[in-house]
Amino acid sequence: MPKAVARTAARRARTVVLVLLAVVVVAATTLLAVPQWRAAVLPSATVVRNSPPPVGYRAPVTASPPALPLDDLSQTPAPTAKALLAGLAKLPKGAAGKTSVVVADPQSGQILIDRGDRPAVPASTLKLLSALVAQETLGNDRRFATTTVSPKAGTVVLRGGGDPLLHDARTDGRASLQQLASSTAAELARAGTTRVKLGYDATLFTGNPWHRHWTDNYRYSVAPITALMIDGGRTRTGEADKNPARTAAEKFAKRLTKAGVTVTAVTPMKAPDDSRELAAVQSPSVEELIAHALQASDNTAVETLTRQAALASGQRGDFAGASRTVTDTLRRLGLWASGMVIDDTCGLSRENRVTPGVLVKAVQLVLTEERFRSLLEGFPVGGVTGTLTDRFDDARERAGRGVVRAKTGSLRDVTTLAGYLVTSDGAPVAFALVANQVSRPLAVRDWMDTTTARWAACGCG
C-alpha cells in the first residue's frame, strides 16, 4: 500500500474513533444529568442536585407549606382504607424484591394500610428521624460559631465549631472565611500584628471522620465529618476532600494574606480553652440547617447536626455518639420498633434498619406536635422543590405536584418515600413506601409517585 494511501486510511480510522468517543461521552453526560438515571447507575444515589421543572410548568399555589397544616382539618373524616387501597398502583413484576406500605390518619394515629411493616434499609428517609432528634436536642435557634483565637502573640488558630454550611467566599445568610478573615485582620491590625503562624483546630468532633460502612464510591455523596470544613467538604469536582480541615485552613491563610496579614506557617493545633477570641462567624440556625439538609438530602449536614446533638447530650462527637443519641432519643419519643438499627445517621449505610411504621409516626409528630412543626419547611414538595423537583412528571402523577410533601431515599437497590399529603376532599394522610432489593429504580419511583398522586386526587372519605 502506498504511504499516502496508508496515511489517509490512518487519519480516517482516528476520525472514526474520535467520533465514537464523542458520542459515548455525550450519551453518558446526558443520562447522568437526569437524576433518575443517575440513581440507577451510581452506587449511591442520594441526589443533591435537581433538574428544573418541565418546560411550561407552573408551580401550584400550594407550593409553600402552611405553618399549621392540620389546624383546619380537625373535622375532616379520615380516609377509608378501601379507598386508599384502590389507589395503590400496581408495581411492575420484578421491579423490587421487598416492598412495604404503611399509611395512617395523622389526626387520630389510626393505621389505614399496613403491608409489610418490617425493618428495612431506609436510605435517606432516615434523615427525617435524625432531623427530629437534632431539633429535639438542640432546639430551633441554636447556631454554631467558627472562631479565630490567639493563644499567644503572633499565633492565630482557626477553630471549627461544626458549621456544615461554612463557605470560603462571602455568602448571603451563611458564614464565610472571607468574613472571618476580614474581622480577624482588623483585630490584628489594632494590636499592630502583621505576621502570624496559623493553626487550625477541628477537635470539637472526635474519632474517624469516615464511617466504616461507607465505601469509596460514596465520596460524591458525603464528605469526611469534621468540625472544620468549607463548601460542604467538597473539592471543585464535587468529590469529598480528603482533609477538609487542612483545606479550610489553607484557604483562610490566603484570605488573611489578601487582608494584609503575612502567614508564616499553617499547622494543626489544639487551641487552649482560655485563648483570646479575635473574631467569629455564626452558622444559620438549627431550624435553617435542618430545612436545608432535608430539602437537599445533604448527608454531611445531617451527620454534622447529629454530632452536635451527641455533644449536647453528653455523648462523644463521633459516629458512635451520634448513633447512640439518635437511638436513645427515638426510643424516648416512642419512635422505635424491634429490629431497628441506627448505624449512621444520614442513611448511606446499608446496615441501617427502620420500619415504615416508625417513619409514619415521625411524620405524624411533625404534623401534630407544636415543637416539631418547624421541620415542615424541610419536606420537599412534589414537582416543586428539593429532591422531588423532577418527580411527578407525567399525566398519571400530576395530581401529586404541590400536594405530596415527602422525604426521598435512594441507594443503588433501595427506593423510599415518606411524608404526607391532603386528599382532594381535605383528609390528611401520612405515609411511608419502602422498597428494598430494587432492580428497576425508575419503575419503583413511578409506582410511588403514581400511588401518592392517586391518593392526593381521590375523595377517600
CSV table of C-alpha atoms in Angstrom, one decimal:
chain,number,residue,atom,x,y,z
A,1,MET,CA,0.0,0.0,0.0
A,2,PRO,CA,1.4,3.4,-0.9
A,3,LYS,CA,2.4,5.6,2.0
A,4,ALA,CA,0.0,8.4,1.1
A,5,VAL,CA,-2.9,5.9,1.0
A,6,ALA,CA,-1.8,4.4,4.3
A,7,ARG,CA,-1.7,7.8,6.0
A,8,THR,CA,-5.2,8.7,4.6
A,9,ALA,CA,-6.6,5.4,6.0
A,10,ALA,CA,-5.0,6.0,9.4
A,11,ARG,CA,-6.4,9.5,9.6
A,12,ARG,CA,-9.9,8.2,8.7
A,13,ALA,CA,-9.6,5.5,11.4
A,14,ARG,CA,-8.6,8.1,14.0
A,15,THR,CA,-11.5,10.3,13.0
A,16,VAL,CA,-14.0,7.4,13.4
A,17,VAL,CA,-12.6,6.5,16.8
A,18,LEU,CA,-12.8,10.2,18.0
A,19,VAL,CA,-16.4,10.5,16.7
A,20,LEU,CA,-17.4,7.3,18.5
A,21,LEU,CA,-15.8,8.5,21.8
A,22,ALA,CA,-17.6,11.8,21.5
A,23,VAL,CA,-20.9,10.0,21.0
A,24,VAL,CA,-20.2,7.9,24.1
A,25,VAL,CA,-19.3,10.9,26.2
A,26,VAL,CA,-22.3,12.9,25.1
A,27,ALA,CA,-24.7,10.0,25.8
A,28,ALA,CA,-23.2,9.3,29.2
A,29,THR,CA,-23.3,13.0,30.2
A,30,THR,CA,-27.0,13.2,29.0
A,31,LEU,CA,-28.0,10.2,31.1
A,32,LEU,CA,-26.2,11.2,34.2
A,33,ALA,CA,-27.7,14.7,34.0
A,34,VAL,CA,-31.1,13.1,34.7
A,35,PRO,CA,-31.4,12.2,38.4
A,36,GLN,CA,-33.5,9.1,37.8
A,37,TRP,CA,-30.8,7.6,35.6
A,38,ARG,CA,-28.1,8.8,37.9
A,39,ALA,CA,-29.9,6.9,40.7
A,40,ALA,CA,-30.0,3.8,38.5
A,41,VAL,CA,-26.3,3.7,37.6
A,42,LEU,CA,-24.4,5.2,40.5
A,43,PRO,CA,-23.6,3.1,43.6
A,44,SER,CA,-25.1,5.7,46.0
A,45,ALA,CA,-27.7,7.9,44.6
A,46,THR,CA,-28.5,10.4,47.3
A,47,VAL,CA,-29.4,13.1,44.8
A,48,VAL,CA,-28.4,16.6,45.8
A,49,ARG,CA,-28.6,18.5,42.5
A,50,ASN,CA,-32.1,18.9,41.0
A,51,SER,CA,-33.1,19.5,37.4
A,52,PRO,CA,-35.6,22.3,36.8
A,53,PRO,CA,-39.4,21.7,36.4
A,54,PRO,CA,-40.7,20.7,33.0
A,55,VAL,CA,-40.9,23.4,30.4
A,56,GLY,CA,-44.1,25.4,30.8
A,57,TYR,CA,-44.8,24.0,34.3
A,58,ARG,CA,-46.3,26.5,36.8
A,59,ALA,CA,-45.7,25.9,40.5
A,60,PRO,CA,-49.0,25.1,42.3
A,61,VAL,CA,-50.4,27.7,44.7
A,62,THR,CA,-49.8,25.1,47.5
A,63,ALA,CA,-46.1,25.1,47.0
A,64,SER,CA,-45.4,26.8,50.3
A,65,PRO,CA,-46.4,24.6,53.2
A,66,PRO,CA,-48.8,26.2,55.7
A,67,ALA,CA,-47.3,26.7,59.1
A,68,LEU,CA,-50.0,24.6,60.8
A,69,PRO,CA,-51.2,22.2,58.2
A,70,LEU,CA,-53.8,20.4,60.3
A,71,ASP,CA,-55.5,23.3,62.1
A,72,ASP,CA,-58.3,23.5,59.6
A,73,LEU,CA,-58.7,19.7,59.1
A,74,SER,CA,-59.7,18.6,62.6
A,75,GLN,CA,-63.3,17.9,61.5
A,76,THR,CA,-62.3,16.1,58.3
A,77,PRO,CA,-63.3,12.4,58.3
A,78,ALA,CA,-60.3,10.1,57.9
A,79,PRO,CA,-59.8,8.4,54.6
A,80,THR,CA,-61.1,4.8,54.3
A,81,ALA,CA,-58.7,2.0,53.9
A,82,LYS,CA,-60.7,0.7,51.0
A,83,ALA,CA,-60.4,3.9,49.0
A,84,LEU,CA,-56.7,4.2,49.7
A,85,LEU,CA,-56.0,0.6,48.7
A,86,ALA,CA,-57.9,1.2,45.5
A,87,GLY,CA,-55.4,3.9,44.7
A,88,LEU,CA,-52.4,1.7,45.3
A,89,ALA,CA,-50.7,1.4,41.9
A,90,LYS,CA,-49.5,-1.9,40.6
A,91,LEU,CA,-45.8,-2.4,40.9
A,92,PRO,CA,-44.3,-4.0,37.7
A,93,LYS,CA,-43.2,-7.6,38.2
A,94,GLY,CA,-39.6,-8.0,39.3
A,95,ALA,CA,-39.1,-4.2,40.0
A,96,ALA,CA,-38.3,-4.8,43.7
A,97,GLY,CA,-37.8,-7.9,45.9
A,98,LYS,CA,-39.4,-6.4,49.1
A,99,THR,CA,-41.9,-3.6,49.4
A,100,SER,CA,-43.7,-2.1,52.4
A,101,VAL,CA,-46.6,0.4,52.5
A,102,VAL,CA,-47.9,2.0,55.7
A,103,VAL,CA,-50.5,4.7,55.8
A,104,ALA,CA,-52.1,6.4,58.7
A,105,ASP,CA,-54.5,9.2,59.7
A,106,PRO,CA,-52.2,11.6,61.4
A,107,GLN,CA,-55.1,13.2,63.3
A,108,SER,CA,-56.0,10.0,65.2
A,109,GLY,CA,-53.0,7.9,64.6
A,110,GLN,CA,-55.2,5.1,63.1
A,111,ILE,CA,-53.3,2.8,60.7
A,112,LEU,CA,-55.2,2.6,57.4
A,113,ILE,CA,-52.8,0.4,55.4
A,114,ASP,CA,-50.2,-2.0,56.8
A,115,ARG,CA,-48.5,-4.0,54.2
A,116,GLY,CA,-45.1,-5.3,55.4
A,117,ASP,CA,-44.3,-3.1,58.4
A,118,ARG,CA,-40.9,-4.6,59.0
A,119,PRO,CA,-37.4,-3.3,59.4
A,120,ALA,CA,-35.8,-2.4,56.1
A,121,VAL,CA,-33.0,-0.3,54.7
A,122,PRO,CA,-34.4,3.3,54.8
A,123,ALA,CA,-31.8,5.2,52.7
A,124,SER,CA,-32.3,8.9,53.2
A,125,THR,CA,-35.7,8.7,54.8
A,126,LEU,CA,-33.6,8.1,57.9
A,127,LYS,CA,-32.9,11.8,57.8
A,128,LEU,CA,-36.4,12.5,59.0
A,129,LEU,CA,-35.7,10.7,62.2
A,130,SER,CA,-32.2,12.3,62.6
A,131,ALA,CA,-33.7,15.7,62.0
A,132,LEU,CA,-36.3,15.1,64.7
A,133,VAL,CA,-33.6,14.2,67.1
A,134,ALA,CA,-31.5,17.2,66.2
A,135,GLN,CA,-34.4,19.6,66.7
A,136,GLU,CA,-35.5,17.9,69.9
A,137,THR,CA,-32.0,18.0,71.3
A,138,LEU,CA,-30.7,21.4,70.0
A,139,GLY,CA,-33.8,23.4,69.6
A,140,ASN,CA,-34.5,25.7,66.6
A,141,ASP,CA,-32.4,28.8,67.3
A,142,ARG,CA,-29.0,27.5,68.2
A,143,ARG,CA,-26.1,28.5,65.9
A,144,PHE,CA,-22.5,27.2,65.7
A,145,ALA,CA,-19.6,29.6,65.7
A,146,THR,CA,-16.4,29.3,63.7
A,147,THR,CA,-13.8,31.4,65.5
A,148,THR,CA,-10.3,32.7,65.4
A,149,VAL,CA,-8.4,32.8,68.7
A,150,SER,CA,-4.9,33.8,69.8
A,151,PRO,CA,-3.3,31.6,72.4
A,152,LYS,CA,-0.2,33.8,72.3
A,153,ALA,CA,1.3,36.7,70.5
A,154,GLY,CA,2.0,36.0,66.8
A,155,THR,CA,-0.2,32.9,66.7
A,156,VAL,CA,-3.8,32.7,65.4
A,157,VAL,CA,-5.9,29.5,65.5
A,158,LEU,CA,-8.8,28.9,63.2
A,159,ARG,CA,-11.2,26.9,65.4
A,160,GLY,CA,-14.0,24.9,63.8
A,161,GLY,CA,-17.4,24.9,65.5
A,162,GLY,CA,-19.2,22.3,63.4
A,163,ASP,CA,-20.9,24.6,60.9
A,164,PRO,CA,-21.7,22.3,57.9
A,165,LEU,CA,-22.5,25.3,55.6
A,166,LEU,CA,-19.4,27.4,56.2
A,167,HIS,CA,-18.2,28.7,52.8
A,168,ASP,CA,-14.9,30.2,51.6
A,169,ALA,CA,-16.3,33.3,49.9
A,170,ARG,CA,-18.8,35.7,51.2
A,171,THR,CA,-22.4,34.4,51.0
A,172,ASP,CA,-25.9,35.6,52.0
A,173,GLY,CA,-27.2,34.0,55.2
A,174,ARG,CA,-24.2,31.7,55.6
A,175,ALA,CA,-20.9,32.3,57.3
A,176,SER,CA,-17.7,32.5,55.2
A,177,LEU,CA,-13.9,32.5,55.7
A,178,GLN,CA,-13.9,35.8,53.8
A,179,GLN,CA,-16.0,37.4,56.5
A,180,LEU,CA,-13.9,35.8,59.3
A,181,ALA,CA,-10.6,36.8,57.7
A,182,SER,CA,-11.7,40.4,57.4
A,183,SER,CA,-12.7,40.7,61.0
A,184,THR,CA,-9.6,38.8,62.2
A,185,ALA,CA,-7.2,41.0,60.2
A,186,ALA,CA,-8.9,44.2,61.6
A,187,GLU,CA,-8.4,42.9,65.1
A,188,LEU,CA,-4.8,42.0,64.4
A,189,ALA,CA,-4.2,45.5,62.9
A,190,ARG,CA,-5.4,47.1,66.1
A,191,ALA,CA,-2.8,45.1,68.0
A,192,GLY,CA,-0.1,46.1,65.5
A,193,THR,CA,0.4,42.4,64.4
A,194,THR,CA,1.2,41.8,60.7
A,195,ARG,CA,2.8,38.3,60.7
A,196,VAL,CA,1.3,35.2,62.3
A,197,LYS,CA,1.6,31.5,62.5
A,198,LEU,CA,-1.8,29.9,61.6
A,199,GLY,CA,-3.0,26.9,63.5
A,200,TYR,CA,-6.3,25.1,62.8
A,201,ASP,CA,-8.4,23.2,65.4
A,202,ALA,CA,-11.0,20.7,64.4
A,203,THR,CA,-11.0,18.8,67.7
A,204,LEU,CA,-14.7,19.5,68.6
A,205,PHE,CA,-15.5,16.2,66.8
A,206,THR,CA,-13.5,13.1,67.5
A,207,GLY,CA,-13.0,9.7,66.0
A,208,ASN,CA,-12.7,8.6,62.4
A,209,PRO,CA,-14.2,11.2,60.1
A,210,TRP,CA,-15.2,8.4,57.5
A,211,HIS,CA,-17.8,5.8,58.5
A,212,ARG,CA,-16.6,2.2,58.5
A,213,HIS,CA,-19.6,1.2,56.3
A,214,TRP,CA,-19.1,4.0,53.7
A,215,THR,CA,-17.2,2.8,50.6
A,216,ASP,CA,-15.1,5.0,48.4
A,217,ASN,CA,-17.8,5.3,45.8
A,218,TYR,CA,-19.7,7.4,48.4
A,219,ARG,CA,-17.2,10.3,48.0
A,220,TYR,CA,-19.6,12.1,45.7
A,221,SER,CA,-22.4,11.8,48.3
A,222,VAL,CA,-20.7,12.7,51.6
A,223,ALA,CA,-17.5,14.3,53.0
A,224,PRO,CA,-15.4,13.3,55.9
A,225,ILE,CA,-17.2,14.6,59.0
A,226,THR,CA,-15.1,17.2,60.7
A,227,ALA,CA,-15.8,20.3,62.8
A,228,LEU,CA,-14.0,22.5,60.3
A,229,MET,CA,-14.8,22.4,56.6
A,230,ILE,CA,-15.8,24.7,53.8
A,231,ASP,CA,-18.1,24.3,50.9
A,232,GLY,CA,-19.5,21.1,52.2
A,233,GLY,CA,-16.1,19.5,52.4
A,234,ARG,CA,-16.0,19.0,48.6
A,235,THR,CA,-13.4,19.8,46.0
A,236,ARG,CA,-14.2,21.7,42.8
A,237,THR,CA,-15.1,18.4,41.1
A,238,GLY,CA,-17.7,17.6,43.7
A,239,GLU,CA,-15.6,14.8,45.3
A,240,ALA,CA,-15.1,14.6,49.0
A,241,ASP,CA,-12.0,16.5,50.2
A,242,LYS,CA,-9.6,14.1,51.9
A,243,ASN,CA,-8.6,16.6,54.6
A,244,PRO,CA,-11.4,19.3,54.8
A,245,ALA,CA,-9.9,21.0,57.9
A,246,ARG,CA,-6.5,21.4,56.3
A,247,THR,CA,-8.1,22.8,53.1
A,248,ALA,CA,-10.2,25.3,55.1
A,249,ALA,CA,-7.0,26.5,57.0
A,250,GLU,CA,-5.1,26.9,53.7
A,251,LYS,CA,-7.9,28.9,52.2
A,252,PHE,CA,-8.1,31.0,55.3
A,253,ALA,CA,-4.4,31.7,55.1
A,254,LYS,CA,-4.9,33.1,51.6
A,255,ARG,CA,-7.8,35.2,52.9
A,256,LEU,CA,-5.6,36.6,55.7
A,257,THR,CA,-2.8,37.4,53.2
A,258,LYS,CA,-5.2,39.3,51.0
A,259,ALA,CA,-6.3,41.3,54.1
A,260,GLY,CA,-2.7,42.3,54.7
A,261,VAL,CA,-1.5,39.7,57.2
A,262,THR,CA,1.5,37.5,56.4
A,263,VAL,CA,1.1,33.9,57.3
A,264,THR,CA,4.4,32.1,58.0
A,265,ALA,CA,3.1,28.6,58.6
A,266,VAL,CA,-0.2,26.5,58.6
A,267,THR,CA,-0.3,23.6,61.1
A,268,PRO,CA,-2.9,21.6,63.1
A,269,MET,CA,-3.1,23.0,66.7
A,270,LYS,CA,-5.4,22.5,69.7
A,271,ALA,CA,-6.3,25.9,71.0
A,272,PRO,CA,-6.3,26.2,74.8
A,273,ASP,CA,-9.8,27.0,76.2
A,274,ASP,CA,-8.6,30.3,77.6
A,275,SER,CA,-7.3,31.6,74.3
A,276,ARG,CA,-8.3,35.2,73.5
A,277,GLU,CA,-11.1,35.3,70.8
A,278,LEU,CA,-10.3,37.6,67.9
A,279,ALA,CA,-13.4,37.1,65.7
A,280,ALA,CA,-16.3,34.8,65.0
A,281,VAL,CA,-18.9,34.0,62.3
A,282,GLN,CA,-22.2,32.2,63.1
A,283,SER,CA,-23.9,29.4,61.2
A,284,PRO,CA,-27.6,29.5,60.2
A,285,SER,CA,-29.9,28.4,62.9
A,286,VAL,CA,-30.6,24.7,63.6
A,287,GLU,CA,-34.0,25.2,62.0
A,288,GLU,CA,-32.5,26.5,58.8
A,289,LEU,CA,-29.8,23.8,58.8
A,290,ILE,CA,-32.5,21.1,59.1
A,291,ALA,CA,-34.6,22.6,56.3
A,292,HIS,CA,-31.5,22.7,54.0
A,293,ALA,CA,-30.5,19.1,55.0
A,294,LEU,CA,-33.9,17.7,54.2
A,295,GLN,CA,-34.5,19.6,51.1
A,296,ALA,CA,-31.1,18.8,49.6
A,297,SER,CA,-30.7,15.4,51.3
A,298,ASP,CA,-27.4,16.7,52.5
A,299,ASN,CA,-25.6,13.7,54.1
A,300,THR,CA,-22.7,15.8,55.5
A,301,ALA,CA,-25.0,18.3,57.1
A,302,VAL,CA,-27.1,15.7,58.8
A,303,GLU,CA,-24.1,13.8,60.2
A,304,THR,CA,-22.7,17.1,61.5
A,305,LEU,CA,-26.0,18.0,63.2
A,306,THR,CA,-26.3,14.7,64.9
A,307,ARG,CA,-22.7,15.1,66.2
A,308,GLN,CA,-23.8,18.4,67.6
A,309,ALA,CA,-26.8,16.7,69.2
A,310,ALA,CA,-24.5,14.0,70.7
A,311,LEU,CA,-22.3,16.6,72.3
A,312,ALA,CA,-25.3,18.4,73.7
A,313,SER,CA,-26.5,15.1,75.1
A,314,GLY,CA,-23.2,14.4,76.9
A,315,GLN,CA,-22.0,11.8,74.3
A,316,ARG,CA,-18.8,11.9,72.2
A,317,GLY,CA,-18.8,13.8,69.0
A,318,ASP,CA,-18.2,10.8,66.8
A,319,PHE,CA,-20.2,8.3,64.7
A,320,ALA,CA,-20.9,6.1,67.8
A,321,GLY,CA,-22.1,9.0,69.9
A,322,ALA,CA,-24.3,10.3,67.1
A,323,SER,CA,-25.9,6.9,66.5
A,324,ARG,CA,-26.4,6.4,70.3
A,325,THR,CA,-28.0,9.8,70.6
A,326,VAL,CA,-30.4,9.2,67.8
A,327,THR,CA,-31.3,5.8,69.1
A,328,ASP,CA,-31.9,6.9,72.6
A,329,THR,CA,-33.9,9.9,71.6
A,330,LEU,CA,-36.1,7.9,69.2
A,331,ARG,CA,-36.8,5.4,71.9
A,332,ARG,CA,-37.8,8.2,74.3
A,333,LEU,CA,-40.1,9.7,71.6
A,334,GLY,CA,-41.8,6.3,71.0
A,335,LEU,CA,-40.3,6.1,67.6
A,336,TRP,CA,-38.8,2.6,67.8
A,337,ALA,CA,-39.6,-0.9,66.8
A,338,SER,CA,-38.0,-4.3,67.3
A,339,GLY,CA,-35.2,-4.9,64.8
A,340,MET,CA,-34.3,-1.3,64.1
A,341,VAL,CA,-30.7,-0.3,63.8
A,342,ILE,CA,-29.1,3.2,63.5
A,343,ASP,CA,-25.7,2.6,62.1
A,344,ASP,CA,-25.0,6.1,60.6
A,345,THR,CA,-27.5,9.0,60.8
A,346,CYS,CA,-27.8,10.1,57.2
A,347,GLY,CA,-28.9,6.8,55.6
A,348,LEU,CA,-25.9,5.9,53.5
A,349,SER,CA,-25.1,2.8,55.5
A,350,ARG,CA,-26.8,-0.4,54.4
A,351,GLU,CA,-26.7,-1.6,57.9
A,352,ASN,CA,-29.5,0.8,59.0
A,353,ARG,CA,-32.9,-0.7,59.6
A,354,VAL,CA,-36.1,1.3,60.1
A,355,THR,CA,-39.7,0.3,59.9
A,356,PRO,CA,-42.1,2.3,57.7
A,357,GLY,CA,-44.5,2.4,60.6
A,358,VAL,CA,-41.9,4.4,62.6
A,359,LEU,CA,-41.4,6.8,59.7
A,360,VAL,CA,-45.2,7.3,59.6
A,361,LYS,CA,-45.2,8.0,63.3
A,362,ALA,CA,-42.4,10.5,62.8
A,363,VAL,CA,-44.4,12.3,60.1
A,364,GLN,CA,-47.4,12.4,62.4
A,365,LEU,CA,-45.3,14.0,65.2
A,366,VAL,CA,-44.2,16.7,62.8
A,367,LEU,CA,-47.7,17.4,61.7
A,368,THR,CA,-49.3,17.4,65.2
A,369,GLU,CA,-46.7,18.4,67.8
A,370,GLU,CA,-46.1,22.1,68.0
A,371,ARG,CA,-42.4,21.7,68.9
A,372,PHE,CA,-41.7,19.8,65.6
A,373,ARG,CA,-43.6,22.0,63.2
A,374,SER,CA,-40.5,23.8,62.0
A,375,LEU,CA,-39.4,20.6,60.2
A,376,LEU,CA,-42.2,21.1,57.7
A,377,GLU,CA,-40.1,23.6,55.8
A,378,GLY,CA,-37.7,20.8,55.0
A,379,PHE,CA,-40.1,18.5,53.3
A,380,PRO,CA,-39.5,18.5,49.5
A,381,VAL,CA,-42.7,19.3,47.6
A,382,GLY,CA,-43.7,17.1,44.7
A,383,GLY,CA,-42.7,18.6,41.3
A,384,VAL,CA,-41.6,21.9,43.0
A,385,THR,CA,-38.7,21.8,45.5
A,386,GLY,CA,-35.8,19.8,46.7
A,387,THR,CA,-35.3,16.2,45.7
A,388,LEU,CA,-38.9,16.0,44.4
A,389,THR,CA,-38.3,18.8,41.9
A,390,ASP,CA,-38.1,16.3,38.9
A,391,ARG,CA,-40.8,13.9,40.2
A,392,PHE,CA,-44.5,13.7,39.4
A,393,ASP,CA,-43.7,14.4,35.8
A,394,ASP,CA,-46.3,12.5,33.8
A,395,ALA,CA,-50.1,12.6,33.5
A,396,ARG,CA,-50.7,9.8,36.0
A,397,GLU,CA,-48.7,11.6,38.6
A,398,ARG,CA,-49.7,15.2,38.0
A,399,ALA,CA,-52.1,15.4,40.9
A,400,GLY,CA,-49.2,14.9,43.3
A,401,ARG,CA,-47.5,18.2,42.2
A,402,GLY,CA,-47.5,20.7,45.0
A,403,VAL,CA,-49.6,18.3,47.2
A,404,VAL,CA,-47.2,15.4,48.1
A,405,ARG,CA,-44.6,16.5,50.6
A,406,ALA,CA,-42.1,13.9,51.4
A,407,LYS,CA,-38.5,12.9,52.1
A,408,THR,CA,-36.9,10.7,49.4
A,409,GLY,CA,-34.4,7.9,49.9
A,410,SER,CA,-32.3,6.3,47.2
A,411,LEU,CA,-29.4,3.9,47.2
A,412,ARG,CA,-28.4,1.5,44.4
A,413,ASP,CA,-31.1,-1.1,45.3
A,414,VAL,CA,-33.2,0.9,47.7
A,415,THR,CA,-36.0,3.4,47.0
A,416,THR,CA,-38.1,5.1,49.7
A,417,LEU,CA,-40.6,7.9,50.2
A,418,ALA,CA,-42.1,9.1,53.5
A,419,GLY,CA,-44.2,12.1,54.1
A,420,TYR,CA,-47.8,13.4,53.9
A,421,LEU,CA,-50.5,14.8,51.6
A,422,VAL,CA,-54.0,16.1,51.8
A,423,THR,CA,-56.6,14.3,49.7
A,424,SER,CA,-59.0,16.2,47.4
A,425,ASP,CA,-61.7,16.1,50.0
A,426,GLY,CA,-59.4,17.5,52.7
A,427,ALA,CA,-58.3,14.5,54.6
A,428,PRO,CA,-54.6,14.4,55.7
A,429,VAL,CA,-52.6,11.2,55.1
A,430,ALA,CA,-49.2,10.2,56.5
A,431,PHE,CA,-47.4,7.5,54.5
A,432,ALA,CA,-44.2,5.6,54.0
A,433,LEU,CA,-43.4,3.5,51.0
A,434,VAL,CA,-40.2,1.4,51.2
A,435,ALA,CA,-38.7,-0.8,48.6
A,436,ASN,CA,-35.5,-2.9,49.1
A,437,GLN,CA,-33.8,-5.3,46.6
A,438,VAL,CA,-34.7,-2.9,43.8
A,439,SER,CA,-33.7,-3.9,40.3
A,440,ARG,CA,-35.7,-1.3,38.4
A,441,PRO,CA,-35.5,2.0,40.3
A,442,LEU,CA,-37.3,4.1,37.7
A,443,ALA,CA,-40.3,1.7,37.8
A,444,VAL,CA,-40.4,1.8,41.6
A,445,ARG,CA,-40.3,5.6,41.7
A,446,ASP,CA,-43.1,5.8,39.2
A,447,TRP,CA,-45.1,3.3,41.4
A,448,MET,CA,-44.6,5.5,44.5
A,449,ASP,CA,-45.4,8.8,42.6
A,450,THR,CA,-48.4,7.3,40.9
A,451,THR,CA,-49.8,5.9,44.2
A,452,THR,CA,-49.4,9.1,46.2
A,453,ALA,CA,-50.8,11.2,43.3
A,454,ARG,CA,-53.9,8.9,43.2
A,455,TRP,CA,-54.3,9.4,47.0
A,456,ALA,CA,-54.0,13.2,46.5
A,457,ALA,CA,-56.7,13.2,43.8
A,458,CYS,CA,-59.1,10.8,45.5
A,459,GLY,CA,-62.2,11.6,47.5
A,460,CYS,CA,-61.2,9.0,50.1
A,461,GLY,CA,-63.8,9.6,52.8
